[in-house]
Coordinates of C-alpha atoms and ligand atoms in Angstrom, one line a residue:
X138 CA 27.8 58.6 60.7
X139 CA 28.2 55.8 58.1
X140 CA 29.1 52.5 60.0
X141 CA 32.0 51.9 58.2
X142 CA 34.9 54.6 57.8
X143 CA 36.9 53.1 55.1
X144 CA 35.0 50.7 52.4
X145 CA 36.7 49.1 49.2
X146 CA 34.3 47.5 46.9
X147 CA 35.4 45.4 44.0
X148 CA 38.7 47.6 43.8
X149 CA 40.8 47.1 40.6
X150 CA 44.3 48.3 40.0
X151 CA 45.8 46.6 36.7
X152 CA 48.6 48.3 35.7
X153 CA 49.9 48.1 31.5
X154 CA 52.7 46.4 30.8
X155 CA 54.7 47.8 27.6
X156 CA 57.0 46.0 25.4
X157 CA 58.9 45.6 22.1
X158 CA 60.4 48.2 19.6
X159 CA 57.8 51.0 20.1
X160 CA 57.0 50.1 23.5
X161 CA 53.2 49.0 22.5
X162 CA 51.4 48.1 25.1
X163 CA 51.3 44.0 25.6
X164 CA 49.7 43.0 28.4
X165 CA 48.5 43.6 32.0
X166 CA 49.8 43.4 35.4
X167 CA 46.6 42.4 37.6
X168 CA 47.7 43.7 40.8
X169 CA 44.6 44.1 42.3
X170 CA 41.6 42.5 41.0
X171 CA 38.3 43.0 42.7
X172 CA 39.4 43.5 46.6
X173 CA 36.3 44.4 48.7
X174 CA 37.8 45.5 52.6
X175 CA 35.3 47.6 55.5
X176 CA 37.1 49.2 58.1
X177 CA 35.7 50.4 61.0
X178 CA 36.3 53.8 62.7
X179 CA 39.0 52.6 65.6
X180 CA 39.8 49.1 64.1
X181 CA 42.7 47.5 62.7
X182 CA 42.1 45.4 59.8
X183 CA 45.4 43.4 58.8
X184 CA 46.0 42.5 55.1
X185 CA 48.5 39.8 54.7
X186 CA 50.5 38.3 52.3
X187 CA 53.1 37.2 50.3
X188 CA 55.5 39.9 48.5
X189 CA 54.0 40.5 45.4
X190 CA 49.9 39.9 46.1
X191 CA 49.0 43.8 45.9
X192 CA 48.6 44.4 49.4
X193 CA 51.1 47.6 49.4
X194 CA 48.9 48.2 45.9
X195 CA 45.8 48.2 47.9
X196 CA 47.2 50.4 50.8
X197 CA 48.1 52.9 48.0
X198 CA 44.9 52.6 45.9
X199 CA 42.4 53.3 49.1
X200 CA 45.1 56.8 49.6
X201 CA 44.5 57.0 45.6
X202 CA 47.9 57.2 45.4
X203 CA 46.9 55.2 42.1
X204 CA 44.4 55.7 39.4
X205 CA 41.5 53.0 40.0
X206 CA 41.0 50.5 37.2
X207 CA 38.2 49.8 38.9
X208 CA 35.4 49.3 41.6
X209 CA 35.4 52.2 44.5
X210 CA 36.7 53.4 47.7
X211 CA 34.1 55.1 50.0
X212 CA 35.6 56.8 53.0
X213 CA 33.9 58.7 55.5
X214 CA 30.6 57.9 53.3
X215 CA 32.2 59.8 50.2
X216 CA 33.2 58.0 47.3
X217 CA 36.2 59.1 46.6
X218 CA 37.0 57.3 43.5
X219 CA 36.6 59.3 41.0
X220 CA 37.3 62.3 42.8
X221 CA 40.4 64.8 41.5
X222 CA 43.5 65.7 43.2
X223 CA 41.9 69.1 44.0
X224 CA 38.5 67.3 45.5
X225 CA 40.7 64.3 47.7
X226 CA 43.0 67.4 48.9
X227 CA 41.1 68.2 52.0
X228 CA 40.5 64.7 53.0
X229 CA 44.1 63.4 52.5
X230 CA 43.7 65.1 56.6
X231 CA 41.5 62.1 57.5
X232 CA 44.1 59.5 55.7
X233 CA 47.6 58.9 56.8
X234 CA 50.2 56.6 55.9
X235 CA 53.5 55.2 57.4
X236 CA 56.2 53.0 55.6
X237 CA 57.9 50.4 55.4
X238 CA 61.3 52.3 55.4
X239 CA 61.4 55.2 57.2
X240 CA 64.7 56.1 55.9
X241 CA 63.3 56.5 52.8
X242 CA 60.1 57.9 53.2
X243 CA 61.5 61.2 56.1
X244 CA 63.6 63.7 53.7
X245 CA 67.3 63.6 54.4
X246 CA 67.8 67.3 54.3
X247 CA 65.2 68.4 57.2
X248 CA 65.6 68.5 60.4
X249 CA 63.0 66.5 62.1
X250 CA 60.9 69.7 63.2
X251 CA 61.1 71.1 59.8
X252 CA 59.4 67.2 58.7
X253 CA 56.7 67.3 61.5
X254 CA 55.8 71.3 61.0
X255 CA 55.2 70.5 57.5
X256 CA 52.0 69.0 57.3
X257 CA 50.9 71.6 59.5
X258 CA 52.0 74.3 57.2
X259 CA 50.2 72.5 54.4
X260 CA 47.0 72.5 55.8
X261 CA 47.6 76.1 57.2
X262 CA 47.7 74.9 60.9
X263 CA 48.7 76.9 63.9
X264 CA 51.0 80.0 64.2
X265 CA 54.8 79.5 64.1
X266 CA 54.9 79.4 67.9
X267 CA 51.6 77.0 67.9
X268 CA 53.8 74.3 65.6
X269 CA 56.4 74.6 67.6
X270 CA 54.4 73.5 70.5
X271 CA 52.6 70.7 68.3
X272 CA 55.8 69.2 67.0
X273 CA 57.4 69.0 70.7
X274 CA 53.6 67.0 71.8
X275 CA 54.0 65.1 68.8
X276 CA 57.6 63.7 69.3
X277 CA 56.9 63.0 73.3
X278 CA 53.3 61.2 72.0
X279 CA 56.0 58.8 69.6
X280 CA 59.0 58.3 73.0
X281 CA 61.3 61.4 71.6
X282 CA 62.6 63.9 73.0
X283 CA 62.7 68.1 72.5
X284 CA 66.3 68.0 71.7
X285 CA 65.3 65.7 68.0
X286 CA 63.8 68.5 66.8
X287 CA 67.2 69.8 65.7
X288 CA 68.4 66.9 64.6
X289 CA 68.5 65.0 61.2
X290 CA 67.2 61.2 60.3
X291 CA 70.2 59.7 59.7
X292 CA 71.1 60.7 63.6
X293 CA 68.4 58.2 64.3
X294 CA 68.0 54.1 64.8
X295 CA 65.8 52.6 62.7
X296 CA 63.2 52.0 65.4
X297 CA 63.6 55.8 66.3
X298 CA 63.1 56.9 62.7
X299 CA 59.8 55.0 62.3
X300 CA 59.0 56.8 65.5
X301 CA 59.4 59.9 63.8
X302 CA 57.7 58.9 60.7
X303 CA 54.9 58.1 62.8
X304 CA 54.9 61.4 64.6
X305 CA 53.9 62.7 60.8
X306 CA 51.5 60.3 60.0
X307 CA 49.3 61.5 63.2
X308 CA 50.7 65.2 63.0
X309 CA 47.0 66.1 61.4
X310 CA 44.9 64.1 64.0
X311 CA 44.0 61.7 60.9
X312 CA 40.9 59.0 61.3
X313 CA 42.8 56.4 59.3
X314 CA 46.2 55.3 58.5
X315 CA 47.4 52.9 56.5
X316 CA 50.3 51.1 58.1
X317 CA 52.9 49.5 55.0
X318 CA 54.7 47.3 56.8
X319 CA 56.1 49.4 59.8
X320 CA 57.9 47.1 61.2
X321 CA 59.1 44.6 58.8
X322 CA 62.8 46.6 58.4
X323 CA 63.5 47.0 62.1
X324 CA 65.2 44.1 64.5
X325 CA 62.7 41.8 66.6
X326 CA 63.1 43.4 69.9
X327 CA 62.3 47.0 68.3
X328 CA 59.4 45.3 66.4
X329 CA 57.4 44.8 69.6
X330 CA 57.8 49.1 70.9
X331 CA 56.5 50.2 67.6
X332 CA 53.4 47.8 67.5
X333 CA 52.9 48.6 71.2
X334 CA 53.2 52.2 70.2
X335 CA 51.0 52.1 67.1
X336 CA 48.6 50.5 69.8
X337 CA 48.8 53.6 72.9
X338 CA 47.6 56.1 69.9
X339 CA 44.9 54.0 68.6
X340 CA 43.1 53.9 72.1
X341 CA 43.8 58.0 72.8
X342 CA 43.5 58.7 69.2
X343 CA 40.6 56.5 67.8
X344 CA 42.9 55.9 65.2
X345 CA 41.5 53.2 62.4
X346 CA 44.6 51.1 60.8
X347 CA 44.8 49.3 57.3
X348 CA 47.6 47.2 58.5
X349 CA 49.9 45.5 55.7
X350 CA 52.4 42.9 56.4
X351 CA 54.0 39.7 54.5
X352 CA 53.9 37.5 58.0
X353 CA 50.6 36.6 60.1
X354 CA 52.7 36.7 63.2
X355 CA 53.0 40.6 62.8
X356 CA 49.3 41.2 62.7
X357 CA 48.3 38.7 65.0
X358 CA 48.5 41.0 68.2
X359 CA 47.4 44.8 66.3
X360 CA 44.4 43.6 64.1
X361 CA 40.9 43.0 65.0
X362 CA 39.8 41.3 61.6
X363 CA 42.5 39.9 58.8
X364 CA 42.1 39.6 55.2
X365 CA 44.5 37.0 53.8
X366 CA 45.4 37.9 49.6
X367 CA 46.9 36.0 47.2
X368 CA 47.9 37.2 43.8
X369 CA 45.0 40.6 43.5
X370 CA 42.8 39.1 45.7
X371 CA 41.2 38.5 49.3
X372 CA 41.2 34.5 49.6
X373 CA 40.2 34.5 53.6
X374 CA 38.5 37.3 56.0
X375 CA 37.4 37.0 59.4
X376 CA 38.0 38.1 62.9
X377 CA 41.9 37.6 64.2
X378 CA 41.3 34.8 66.7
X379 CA 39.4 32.8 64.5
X380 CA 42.1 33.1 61.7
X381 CA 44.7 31.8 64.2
X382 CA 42.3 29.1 65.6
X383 CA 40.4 27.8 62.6
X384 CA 42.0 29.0 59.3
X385 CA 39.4 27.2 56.7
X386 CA 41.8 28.5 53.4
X387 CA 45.1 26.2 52.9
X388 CA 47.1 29.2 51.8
X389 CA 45.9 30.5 55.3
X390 CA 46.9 27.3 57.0
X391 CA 50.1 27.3 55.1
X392 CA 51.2 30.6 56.3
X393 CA 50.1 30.0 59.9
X394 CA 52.3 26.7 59.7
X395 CA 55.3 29.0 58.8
X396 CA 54.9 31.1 62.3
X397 CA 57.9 30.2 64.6
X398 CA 56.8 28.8 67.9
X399 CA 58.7 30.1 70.6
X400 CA 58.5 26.8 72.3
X401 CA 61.2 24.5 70.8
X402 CA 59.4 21.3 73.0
X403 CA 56.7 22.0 70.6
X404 CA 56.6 21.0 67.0
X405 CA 54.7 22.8 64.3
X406 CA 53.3 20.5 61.6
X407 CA 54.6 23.1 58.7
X408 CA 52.6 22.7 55.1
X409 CA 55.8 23.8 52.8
X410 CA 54.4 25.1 49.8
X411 CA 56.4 24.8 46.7
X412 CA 56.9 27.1 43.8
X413 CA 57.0 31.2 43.6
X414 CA 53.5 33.4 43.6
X415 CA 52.7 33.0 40.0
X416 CA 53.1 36.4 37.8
X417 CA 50.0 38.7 38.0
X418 CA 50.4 39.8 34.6
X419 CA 49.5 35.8 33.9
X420 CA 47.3 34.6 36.9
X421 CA 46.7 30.7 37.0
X422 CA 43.5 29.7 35.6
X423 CA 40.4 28.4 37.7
X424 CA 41.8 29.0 41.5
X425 CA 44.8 31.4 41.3
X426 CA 46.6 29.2 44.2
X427 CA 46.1 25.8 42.2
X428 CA 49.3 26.1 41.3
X429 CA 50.6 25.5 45.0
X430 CA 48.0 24.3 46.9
X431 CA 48.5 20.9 48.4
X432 CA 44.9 19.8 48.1
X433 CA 44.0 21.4 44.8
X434 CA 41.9 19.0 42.9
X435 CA 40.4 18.8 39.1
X436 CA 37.1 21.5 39.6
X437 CA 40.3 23.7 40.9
X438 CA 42.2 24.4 37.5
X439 CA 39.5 26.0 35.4
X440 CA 36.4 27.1 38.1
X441 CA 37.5 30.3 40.1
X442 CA 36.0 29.8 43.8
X443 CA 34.0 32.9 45.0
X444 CA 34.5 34.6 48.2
X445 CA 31.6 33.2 50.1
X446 CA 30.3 32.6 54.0
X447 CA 32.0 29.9 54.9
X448 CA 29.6 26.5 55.9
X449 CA 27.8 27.3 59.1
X450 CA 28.8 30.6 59.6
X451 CA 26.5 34.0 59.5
X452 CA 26.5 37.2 57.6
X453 CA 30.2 38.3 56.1
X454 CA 32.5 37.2 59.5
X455 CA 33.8 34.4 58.3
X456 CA 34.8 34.9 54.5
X457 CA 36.5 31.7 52.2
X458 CA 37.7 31.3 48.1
X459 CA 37.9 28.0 48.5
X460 CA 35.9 24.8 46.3
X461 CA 36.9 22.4 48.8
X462 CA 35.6 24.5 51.7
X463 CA 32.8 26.2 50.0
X464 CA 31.5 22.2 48.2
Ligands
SF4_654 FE1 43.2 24.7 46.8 FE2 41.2 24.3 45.1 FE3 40.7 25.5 47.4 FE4 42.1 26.8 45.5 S1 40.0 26.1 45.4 S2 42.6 26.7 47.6 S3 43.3 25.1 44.6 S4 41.4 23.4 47.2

């Protein structure tokens, strides 16, 4: 058994931009650009960032939902980068994926036991009666009742339709899903069932999640390590108490800052950082947050830090881009 399940190394999606009279091509969006993850059968590894760093990019590359520009994704021990749609087929069982809006992502015109029998069909699981059976364990497993199965998504909440979508991602008992921000449509209170929920079917399930999000205070409860990015790439990874404790990165810090406390007695020192995410089809020179960063200084603009151990730490658990750390 290979000791990771899912492995990214130096994983590249740059995608062309085209422009002008005959749409020639003129440029490159670096979405990703050289993102090295390891996930662990039965983990949760949060990726978190702003809206526009290539998180969701990532999530799809490692489904190869895209074509890799570069590097490779190893799952199960197979690389699977350069595989063909035929070859990743069979393996697509092993790798799951729920979204952000489950509106969009569960087709209007089924009923919701059409949408869970389907992947079973797919993969040529079960007889009829067998499905039927599966799809009524899969929507009690997710909180639903029998009676959905009749029923289309628009009948459902929000919180209930993520429920549903869900119920698909785990319909073929997959090792690994990658969770694009499941939560971030839905309303507070319903925020807090689904994460619970995602939680119940890792433990009976084994289940391994890639777990995007834009906002640390999502991830801080479902992950077991976090890998902060910023425009393409990973700028800070380490275990997810020791991101909350001791963030070394200031974009880190800075989005720590920005997490309400729930305590109004107490006041957060917030680092306000100024400006948008700087287009990845021009990424900043030197440090690509240098732009933003309250404590950028000269080395900043034109050296680009690597992603090294941070000082007096072992091995790859504590993981920094940062000159001012890393000096
Ligand atoms: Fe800030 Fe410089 Fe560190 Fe980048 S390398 S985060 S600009 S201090």
């Amino acid at each position: 058994m290979p000791e990771y399940l899912l492995e990214t190394k130096n994983l590249k999606i740059h995608f062309p931009v085209y422009g002008g009279l005959f749409r020639r091509k003129t440029g490159k969006v670096y979405a990703v650009d050289g993102v090295s993850l390891k996930v662990k059968a039965g983990e949760t590894v949060g990726l978190v960032g702003e809206s526009g760093c290539g998180k969701t990019t990532v999530g799809r590359a490692v489904l190869r939902l895209y074509e890799l520009t570069g590097g490779d994704v190893i799952f199960e021990g197979k690389n699977i980068s350069g595989m063909s749609e035929s070859e990743i087929r069979p393996l697509r069982r092993n790798m799951q994926m729920v979204f952000q809006d489950p509106f969009e992502s569960l087709d209007a015109r089924q009923t919701v036991g059409d949408i869970l029998e389907e992947p079973l069909i797919i993969h040529g699981i079960g007889s009829p009666s067998a499905r039927r059976k599966e799809v009524e364990n899969l929507l009690s497993r997710v909180g639903m009742t029998e009676s959905s199965i009749t029923r289309f998504p628009h009948e459902f909440s929000g919180g209930q339709r993520q429920r549903i979508g869900i119920a698909r991602a785990i319909a073929l008992k997959p090792r690994l899903v990658v969770c694009d921000e499941p939560v971030s449509a839905l309303d507070v209170s319903i925020q807090s069932q689904i994460l619970n929920l995602l939680l119940d079917l890792q433990s009976e399930m084994n289940l391994a999640y890639l777990f995007i999000a834009h906002d640390l205070a999502v991830v801080k409860h479902i992950s077991d390590h976090i890998a902060v990015m910023y425009l393409g790439k990973i700028v800070e990874y380490t275990d997810a108490d020791t991101i909350y404790q001791k963030p070394l990165h200031p974009y880190t810090k800075a989005l720590i800052s920005a997490i309400p406390v729930p305590d109004p007695s107490v006041r957060n020192k917030k680092t306000v950082l100024h400006g948008d995410v700087p287009s990845p089809s021009h990424p900043p020179s030197g440090c690509s947050f240098h732009t933003r960063c309250p404590v950028a200084f000269d080395r900043c603009r034109t050296d680009e830090p690597e992603l090294l151990p941070a000082p007096g730490t072992e091995g790859e658990n504590h993981l920094v881009a940062c000159h001012l750390v890393n000096s």
